[in-house]
Amino acid sequence: MDIQTCIEQSPWLKQYCQAMPKRFLAKMEICQIEENKRLITKGENNPYVYLMYNGSLRIINEFDNNRIFAYAAKEAPGFSGLLELLSGQEKATSTVMTICPSSFIRMHKTAFAQWMEEDVHAFRLVVKAFANQLYPAFFSMGSAHVYPKYIILLQYLAKTYAPQLKKCSHVVVKDTREELAEELGLSLRTIYRLCSQLVEDGMGVIVKKKIHLDQHHMHQITTYLENYSYEQLS
């Protein structure tokens, strides 16, 4: 597939590129990245801006003591590499990895910046998209230090799987214990303890190391969260 065809087939890409000077097409490159591959590495110079039109990413903060904190997951569509470009910094603030096979158009930062200077329509859309990417992270920032750890797990399960359980009777939590620890910013030992508590409280079962939830489990989870919120207001 060439760049023009790719843009035409993606309504998301098309809205950004509708007023783009045609010469920038030659500065774009299609990338297909396999699952669990690094797109960007924290602390290294990332020369590109990525426009993800299919797939999903995990945003990870890696620390010097080898601890890893996955603080966000992004579903397509979206951008990667914008923060460094807009702030004028070279080194990436976070590591970005694919969760599943993902598709991108990438541009060198200098070319992307030139495009933004010449295309006010695209620039406005990019700024709005960038703000929307940051909003959820800032909205939930600090939750691991404020809410009980059990509540954090239940909130994640409710947010992620309650919509699915409205359409089916049973779901399997895709995350491993390690992935849950990274996603929620908790230690692996804590996640194992919380999963055991989940089973003891009748809010899930574990089969072959995977958490299984049905509609009754989700009802128990949402009721627990509602009661917790009520107690906080009392």
PDB file of N, CA and C in Angstrom, residues 23-66:
ATOM      1  N   ARG A  23       3.938  17.720  -1.265  1.00  0.00           N
ATOM      2  CA  ARG A  23       5.350  17.312  -1.207  1.00  0.00           C
ATOM      3  C   ARG A  23       5.677  16.555   0.080  1.00  0.00           C
ATOM      4  N   PHE A  24       4.830  16.689   1.120  1.00  0.00           N
ATOM      5  CA  PHE A  24       5.097  15.996   2.378  1.00  0.00           C
ATOM      6  C   PHE A  24       4.772  14.503   2.293  1.00  0.00           C
ATOM      7  N   LEU A  25       4.035  14.097   1.266  1.00  0.00           N
ATOM      8  CA  LEU A  25       3.763  12.664   1.093  1.00  0.00           C
ATOM      9  C   LEU A  25       5.064  11.878   0.948  1.00  0.00           C
ATOM     10  N   ALA A  26       6.036  12.486   0.276  1.00  0.00           N
ATOM     11  CA  ALA A  26       7.311  11.810   0.055  1.00  0.00           C
ATOM     12  C   ALA A  26       8.135  11.705   1.341  1.00  0.00           C
ATOM     13  N   LYS A  27       7.748  12.461   2.362  1.00  0.00           N
ATOM     14  CA  LYS A  27       8.475  12.436   3.630  1.00  0.00           C
ATOM     15  C   LYS A  27       7.829  11.484   4.638  1.00  0.00           C
ATOM     16  N   MET A  28       6.777  10.798   4.220  1.00  0.00           N
ATOM     17  CA  MET A  28       6.079   9.856   5.084  1.00  0.00           C
ATOM     18  C   MET A  28       6.481   8.426   4.760  1.00  0.00           C
ATOM     19  N   GLU A  29       6.416   7.567   5.782  1.00  0.00           N
ATOM     20  CA  GLU A  29       6.779   6.155   5.612  1.00  0.00           C
ATOM     21  C   GLU A  29       5.801   5.286   6.400  1.00  0.00           C
ATOM     22  N   ILE A  30       5.296   4.226   5.757  1.00  0.00           N
ATOM     23  CA  ILE A  30       4.410   3.283   6.436  1.00  0.00           C
ATOM     24  C   ILE A  30       5.240   2.271   7.215  1.00  0.00           C
ATOM     25  N   CYS A  31       4.872   2.032   8.480  1.00  0.00           N
ATOM     26  CA  CYS A  31       5.572   1.055   9.324  1.00  0.00           C
ATOM     27  C   CYS A  31       4.567   0.065   9.886  1.00  0.00           C
ATOM     28  N   GLN A  32       4.869  -1.210   9.757  1.00  0.00           N
ATOM     29  CA  GLN A  32       4.088  -2.267  10.390  1.00  0.00           C
ATOM     30  C   GLN A  32       4.954  -2.876  11.486  1.00  0.00           C
ATOM     31  N   ILE A  33       4.523  -2.756  12.744  1.00  0.00           N
ATOM     32  CA  ILE A  33       5.324  -3.202  13.881  1.00  0.00           C
ATOM     33  C   ILE A  33       4.630  -4.375  14.564  1.00  0.00           C
ATOM     34  N   GLU A  34       5.386  -5.442  14.839  1.00  0.00           N
ATOM     35  CA  GLU A  34       4.830  -6.621  15.504  1.00  0.00           C
ATOM     36  C   GLU A  34       4.500  -6.309  16.956  1.00  0.00           C
ATOM     37  N   GLU A  35       3.762  -7.218  17.611  1.00  0.00           N
ATOM     38  CA  GLU A  35       3.412  -7.019  19.010  1.00  0.00           C
ATOM     39  C   GLU A  35       4.638  -7.146  19.916  1.00  0.00           C
ATOM     40  N   ASN A  36       4.570  -6.435  21.049  1.00  0.00           N
ATOM     41  CA  ASN A  36       5.630  -6.446  22.061  1.00  0.00           C
ATOM     42  C   ASN A  36       6.982  -6.001  21.509  1.00  0.00           C
ATOM     43  N   LYS A  37       6.954  -5.024  20.598  1.00  0.00           N
ATOM     44  CA  LYS A  37       8.178  -4.444  20.067  1.00  0.00           C
ATOM     45  C   LYS A  37       8.294  -2.985  20.509  1.00  0.00           C
ATOM     46  N   ARG A  38       9.536  -2.558  20.751  1.00  0.00           N
ATOM     47  CA  ARG A  38       9.765  -1.178  21.162  1.00  0.00           C
ATOM     48  C   ARG A  38       9.683  -0.246  19.968  1.00  0.00           C
ATOM     49  N   LEU A  39       8.905   0.805  20.161  1.00  0.00           N
ATOM     50  CA  LEU A  39       8.827   1.862  19.164  1.00  0.00           C
ATOM     51  C   LEU A  39       9.770   2.999  19.553  1.00  0.00           C
ATOM     52  N   ILE A  40       9.760   3.308  20.855  1.00  0.00           N
ATOM     53  CA  ILE A  40      10.570   4.391  21.399  1.00  0.00           C
ATOM     54  C   ILE A  40      11.164   3.904  22.714  1.00  0.00           C
ATOM     55  N   THR A  41      12.406   4.281  23.009  1.00  0.00           N
ATOM     56  CA  THR A  41      13.060   3.888  24.258  1.00  0.00           C
ATOM     57  C   THR A  41      13.360   5.121  25.100  1.00  0.00           C
ATOM     58  N   LYS A  42      12.975   5.075  26.367  1.00  0.00           N
ATOM     59  CA  LYS A  42      13.201   6.191  27.279  1.00  0.00           C
ATOM     60  C   LYS A  42      14.686   6.544  27.336  1.00  0.00           C
ATOM     61  N   GLY A  43      14.969   7.847  27.298  1.00  0.00           N
ATOM     62  CA  GLY A  43      16.338   8.331  27.425  1.00  0.00           C
ATOM     63  C   GLY A  43      17.115   8.361  26.132  1.00  0.00           C
ATOM     64  N   GLU A  44      16.538   7.809  25.073  1.00  0.00           N
ATOM     65  CA  GLU A  44      17.223   7.811  23.780  1.00  0.00           C
ATOM     66  C   GLU A  44      16.594   8.834  22.841  1.00  0.00           C
ATOM     67  N   ASN A  45      17.364   9.236  21.860  1.00  0.00           N
ATOM     68  CA  ASN A  45      16.883  10.205  20.887  1.00  0.00           C
ATOM     69  C   ASN A  45      15.951   9.513  19.897  1.00  0.00           C
ATOM     70  N   ASN A  46      14.701   9.912  19.884  1.00  0.00           N
ATOM     71  CA  ASN A  46      13.739   9.383  18.926  1.00  0.00           C
ATOM     72  C   ASN A  46      13.559  10.404  17.807  1.00  0.00           C
ATOM     73  N   PRO A  47      13.973  10.087  16.591  1.00  0.00           N
ATOM     74  CA  PRO A  47      13.948  11.090  15.526  1.00  0.00           C
ATOM     75  C   PRO A  47      12.607  11.251  14.825  1.00  0.00           C
ATOM     76  N   TYR A  48      11.599  10.440  15.203  1.00  0.00           N
ATOM     77  CA  TYR A  48      10.358  10.413  14.441  1.00  0.00           C
ATOM     78  C   TYR A  48       9.134  10.822  15.257  1.00  0.00           C
ATOM     79  N   VAL A  49       8.099  11.259  14.549  1.00  0.00           N
ATOM     80  CA  VAL A  49       6.741  11.338  15.066  1.00  0.00           C
ATOM     81  C   VAL A  49       5.961  10.220  14.388  1.00  0.00           C
ATOM     82  N   TYR A  50       5.242   9.433  15.187  1.00  0.00           N
ATOM     83  CA  TYR A  50       4.475   8.297  14.675  1.00  0.00           C
ATOM     84  C   TYR A  50       2.988   8.607  14.717  1.00  0.00           C
ATOM     85  N   LEU A  51       2.307   8.336  13.618  1.00  0.00           N
ATOM     86  CA  LEU A  51       0.860   8.452  13.542  1.00  0.00           C
ATOM     87  C   LEU A  51       0.296   7.033  13.498  1.00  0.00           C
ATOM     88  N   MET A  52      -0.223   6.554  14.613  1.00  0.00           N
ATOM     89  CA  MET A  52      -0.737   5.184  14.683  1.00  0.00           C
ATOM     90  C   MET A  52      -2.187   5.165  14.209  1.00  0.00           C
ATOM     91  N   TYR A  53      -2.446   4.463  13.115  1.00  0.00           N
ATOM     92  CA  TYR A  53      -3.811   4.381  12.602  1.00  0.00           C
ATOM     93  C   TYR A  53      -4.450   3.014  12.830  1.00  0.00           C
ATOM     94  N   ASN A  54      -3.679   2.081  13.372  1.00  0.00           N
ATOM     95  CA  ASN A  54      -4.241   0.773  13.732  1.00  0.00           C
ATOM     96  C   ASN A  54      -3.353   0.128  14.795  1.00  0.00           C
ATOM     97  N   GLY A  55      -3.971  -0.425  15.853  1.00  0.00           N
ATOM     98  CA  GLY A  55      -3.192  -1.110  16.879  1.00  0.00           C
ATOM     99  C   GLY A  55      -3.335  -0.473  18.246  1.00  0.00           C
ATOM    100  N   SER A  56      -2.406  -0.796  19.134  1.00  0.00           N
ATOM    101  CA  SER A  56      -2.423  -0.245  20.490  1.00  0.00           C
ATOM    102  C   SER A  56      -1.018  -0.260  21.076  1.00  0.00           C
ATOM    103  N   LEU A  57      -0.779   0.653  22.011  1.00  0.00           N
ATOM    104  CA  LEU A  57       0.545   0.853  22.595  1.00  0.00           C
ATOM    105  C   LEU A  57       0.470   0.861  24.117  1.00  0.00           C
ATOM    106  N   ARG A  58       1.580   0.484  24.746  1.00  0.00           N
ATOM    107  CA  ARG A  58       1.735   0.611  26.186  1.00  0.00           C
ATOM    108  C   ARG A  58       2.844   1.636  26.442  1.00  0.00           C
ATOM    109  N   ILE A  59       2.558   2.595  27.327  1.00  0.00           N
ATOM    110  CA  ILE A  59       3.519   3.639  27.662  1.00  0.00           C
ATOM    111  C   ILE A  59       4.151   3.273  28.997  1.00  0.00           C
ATOM    112  N   ILE A  60       5.468   3.176  29.025  1.00  0.00           N
ATOM    113  CA  ILE A  60       6.188   2.630  30.173  1.00  0.00           C
ATOM    114  C   ILE A  60       7.244   3.620  30.646  1.00  0.00           C
ATOM    115  N   ASN A  61       7.355   3.738  31.971  1.00  0.00           N
ATOM    116  CA  ASN A  61       8.442   4.517  32.553  1.00  0.00           C
ATOM    117  C   ASN A  61       9.415   3.548  33.203  1.00  0.00           C
ATOM    118  N   GLU A  62      10.637   3.529  32.737  1.00  0.00           N
ATOM    119  CA  GLU A  62      11.673   2.635  33.256  1.00  0.00           C
ATOM    120  C   GLU A  62      12.618   3.432  34.148  1.00  0.00           C
ATOM    121  N   PHE A  63      12.886   2.902  35.340  1.00  0.00           N
ATOM    122  CA  PHE A  63      13.714   3.618  36.302  1.00  0.00           C
ATOM    123  C   PHE A  63      15.078   2.940  36.463  1.00  0.00           C
ATOM    124  N   ASP A  64      16.016   3.665  37.081  1.00  0.00           N
ATOM    125  CA  ASP A  64      17.386   3.176  37.217  1.00  0.00           C
ATOM    126  C   ASP A  64      17.494   1.925  38.086  1.00  0.00           C
ATOM    127  N   ASN A  65      16.508   1.708  38.978  1.00  0.00           N
ATOM    128  CA  ASN A  65      16.544   0.524  39.846  1.00  0.00           C
ATOM    129  C   ASN A  65      15.861  -0.684  39.202  1.00  0.00           C
ATOM    130  N   ASN A  66      15.644  -0.598  37.866  1.00  0.00           N
ATOM    131  CA  ASN A  66      15.049  -1.671  37.072  1.00  0.00           C
ATOM    132  C   ASN A  66      13.556  -1.869  37.328  1.00  0.00           C
TER     133      ASN A  66
END
